[in-house]
PDB file of C-alpha atoms in Angstrom:
ATOM      1  CA  MET A 207     -88.117  14.190  49.045  1.00  0.00           C
ATOM      2  CA  ALA A 208     -86.164  17.323  48.195  1.00  0.00           C
ATOM      3  CA  MET A 209     -84.146  18.674  45.277  1.00  0.00           C
ATOM      4  CA  SER A 210     -80.557  19.824  45.707  1.00  0.00           C
ATOM      5  CA  VAL A 211     -79.310  23.148  44.365  1.00  0.00           C
ATOM      6  CA  SER A 212     -77.012  21.329  41.945  1.00  0.00           C
ATOM      7  CA  GLU A 213     -79.856  19.160  40.639  1.00  0.00           C
ATOM      8  CA  LEU A 214     -82.061  22.221  40.141  1.00  0.00           C
ATOM      9  CA  GLU A 215     -79.243  24.027  38.349  1.00  0.00           C
ATOM     10  CA  ASP A 216     -78.613  20.981  36.124  1.00  0.00           C
ATOM     11  CA  TYR A 217     -82.215  21.028  34.889  1.00  0.00           C
ATOM     12  CA  LEU A 218     -82.018  24.746  34.202  1.00  0.00           C
ATOM     13  CA  ARG A 219     -78.600  24.570  32.482  1.00  0.00           C
ATOM     14  CA  ASP A 220     -79.851  21.795  30.184  1.00  0.00           C
ATOM     15  CA  ALA A 221     -82.768  23.976  29.078  1.00  0.00           C
ATOM     16  CA  PHE A 222     -80.980  27.341  29.104  1.00  0.00           C
ATOM     17  CA  PRO A 223     -77.261  26.752  28.406  1.00  0.00           C
ATOM     18  CA  ASP A 224     -76.544  30.477  27.924  1.00  0.00           C
ATOM     19  CA  ALA A 225     -78.265  31.511  31.150  1.00  0.00           C
ATOM     20  CA  GLN A 226     -76.975  33.367  34.148  1.00  0.00           C
ATOM     21  CA  ILE A 227     -78.571  31.523  37.061  1.00  0.00           C
ATOM     22  CA  LYS A 228     -78.657  32.473  40.730  1.00  0.00           C
ATOM     23  CA  ILE A 229     -80.324  30.029  43.122  1.00  0.00           C
ATOM     24  CA  THR A 230     -80.968  30.652  46.805  1.00  0.00           C
ATOM     25  CA  ASP A 231     -82.240  27.976  49.210  1.00  0.00           C
ATOM     26  CA  LEU A 232     -84.762  30.035  51.170  1.00  0.00           C
ATOM     27  CA  ALA A 233     -85.414  27.655  54.053  1.00  0.00           C
ATOM     28  CA  GLY A 234     -82.385  25.353  54.004  1.00  0.00           C
ATOM     29  CA  ASP A 235     -84.654  22.373  53.386  1.00  0.00           C
ATOM     30  CA  GLY A 236     -84.208  21.791  49.642  1.00  0.00           C
ATOM     31  CA  ASP A 237     -87.902  22.470  49.069  1.00  0.00           C
ATOM     32  CA  HIS A 238     -88.069  26.272  48.931  1.00  0.00           C
ATOM     33  CA  TYR A 239     -85.877  28.129  46.453  1.00  0.00           C
ATOM     34  CA  SER A 240     -85.573  31.537  44.889  1.00  0.00           C
ATOM     35  CA  CYS A 241     -84.161  31.558  41.378  1.00  0.00           C
ATOM     36  CA  ALA A 242     -83.153  34.394  39.044  1.00  0.00           C
ATOM     37  CA  ILE A 243     -82.530  33.386  35.422  1.00  0.00           C
ATOM     38  CA  THR A 244     -81.359  35.627  32.588  1.00  0.00           C
ATOM     39  CA  SER A 245     -81.404  33.959  29.171  1.00  0.00           C
ATOM     40  CA  ASN A 246     -81.705  34.844  25.499  1.00  0.00           C
ATOM     41  CA  ALA A 247     -84.460  32.205  25.351  1.00  0.00           C
ATOM     42  CA  PHE A 248     -86.757  34.700  27.107  1.00  0.00           C
ATOM     43  CA  LYS A 249     -86.407  37.490  24.527  1.00  0.00           C
ATOM     44  CA  GLY A 250     -89.781  38.718  23.275  1.00  0.00           C
ATOM     45  CA  LEU A 251     -91.755  36.420  25.584  1.00  0.00           C
ATOM     46  CA  THR A 252     -94.260  37.406  28.233  1.00  0.00           C
ATOM     47  CA  ARG A 253     -93.331  36.754  31.840  1.00  0.00           C
ATOM     48  CA  VAL A 254     -95.951  33.986  31.949  1.00  0.00           C
ATOM     49  CA  LYS A 255     -94.400  32.236  28.930  1.00  0.00           C
ATOM     50  CA  GLN A 256     -90.909  32.635  30.436  1.00  0.00           C
ATOM     51  CA  HIS A 257     -92.053  30.932  33.636  1.00  0.00           C
ATOM     52  CA  GLN A 258     -93.783  28.190  31.658  1.00  0.00           C
ATOM     53  CA  LEU A 259     -90.462  27.444  29.944  1.00  0.00           C
ATOM     54  CA  VAL A 260     -88.780  27.147  33.337  1.00  0.00           C
ATOM     55  CA  TYR A 261     -91.483  24.781  34.615  1.00  0.00           C
ATOM     56  CA  GLN A 262     -91.085  22.671  31.468  1.00  0.00           C
ATOM     57  CA  ALA A 263     -87.338  22.539  32.102  1.00  0.00           C
ATOM     58  CA  LEU A 264     -88.045  21.066  35.543  1.00  0.00           C
ATOM     59  CA  GLN A 265     -89.648  18.041  33.858  1.00  0.00           C
ATOM     60  CA  GLY A 266     -92.634  17.708  36.169  1.00  0.00           C
ATOM     61  CA  HIS A 267     -90.740  18.074  39.450  1.00  0.00           C
ATOM     62  CA  MET A 268     -92.391  21.404  40.344  1.00  0.00           C
ATOM     63  CA  GLY A 269     -94.986  20.694  43.009  1.00  0.00           C
ATOM     64  CA  GLY A 270     -93.444  17.288  43.744  1.00  0.00           C
ATOM     65  CA  LYS A 271     -89.744  16.976  44.394  1.00  0.00           C
ATOM     66  CA  LEU A 272     -89.551  20.779  44.344  1.00  0.00           C
ATOM     67  CA  HIS A 273     -92.204  22.338  46.545  1.00  0.00           C
ATOM     68  CA  ALA A 274     -91.753  26.085  45.997  1.00  0.00           C
ATOM     69  CA  LEU A 275     -89.816  28.227  43.541  1.00  0.00           C
ATOM     70  CA  ALA A 276     -89.888  32.028  43.584  1.00  0.00           C
ATOM     71  CA  LEU A 277     -88.911  32.923  40.007  1.00  0.00           C
ATOM     72  CA  GLN A 278     -87.417  36.000  38.406  1.00  0.00           C
ATOM     73  CA  THR A 279     -86.814  35.671  34.679  1.00  0.00           C
ATOM     74  CA  SER A 280     -85.423  38.180  32.188  1.00  0.00           C
ATOM     75  CA  ALA A 281     -83.720  38.521  28.841  1.00  0.00           C
ATOM     76  CA  PRO A 282     -80.276  40.163  28.612  1.00  0.00           C
TER      77      PRO A 282
END
């Protein structure tokens, strides 16, 4: 079971509508992605809290339908 780039982006857009999102499929298998997200939602938050917000946006699919996600988060 894998997650498509468009499905991953849909989850992230729903949670961070203002975000600039760049997703790269690292292995071509739909299980290993790199994702860079810039959003106002991350302003004033620690990197850990930013990543927690992203994992929440994925609605429990991290570690299941989505095996690996290398994250880079930042505020504008």
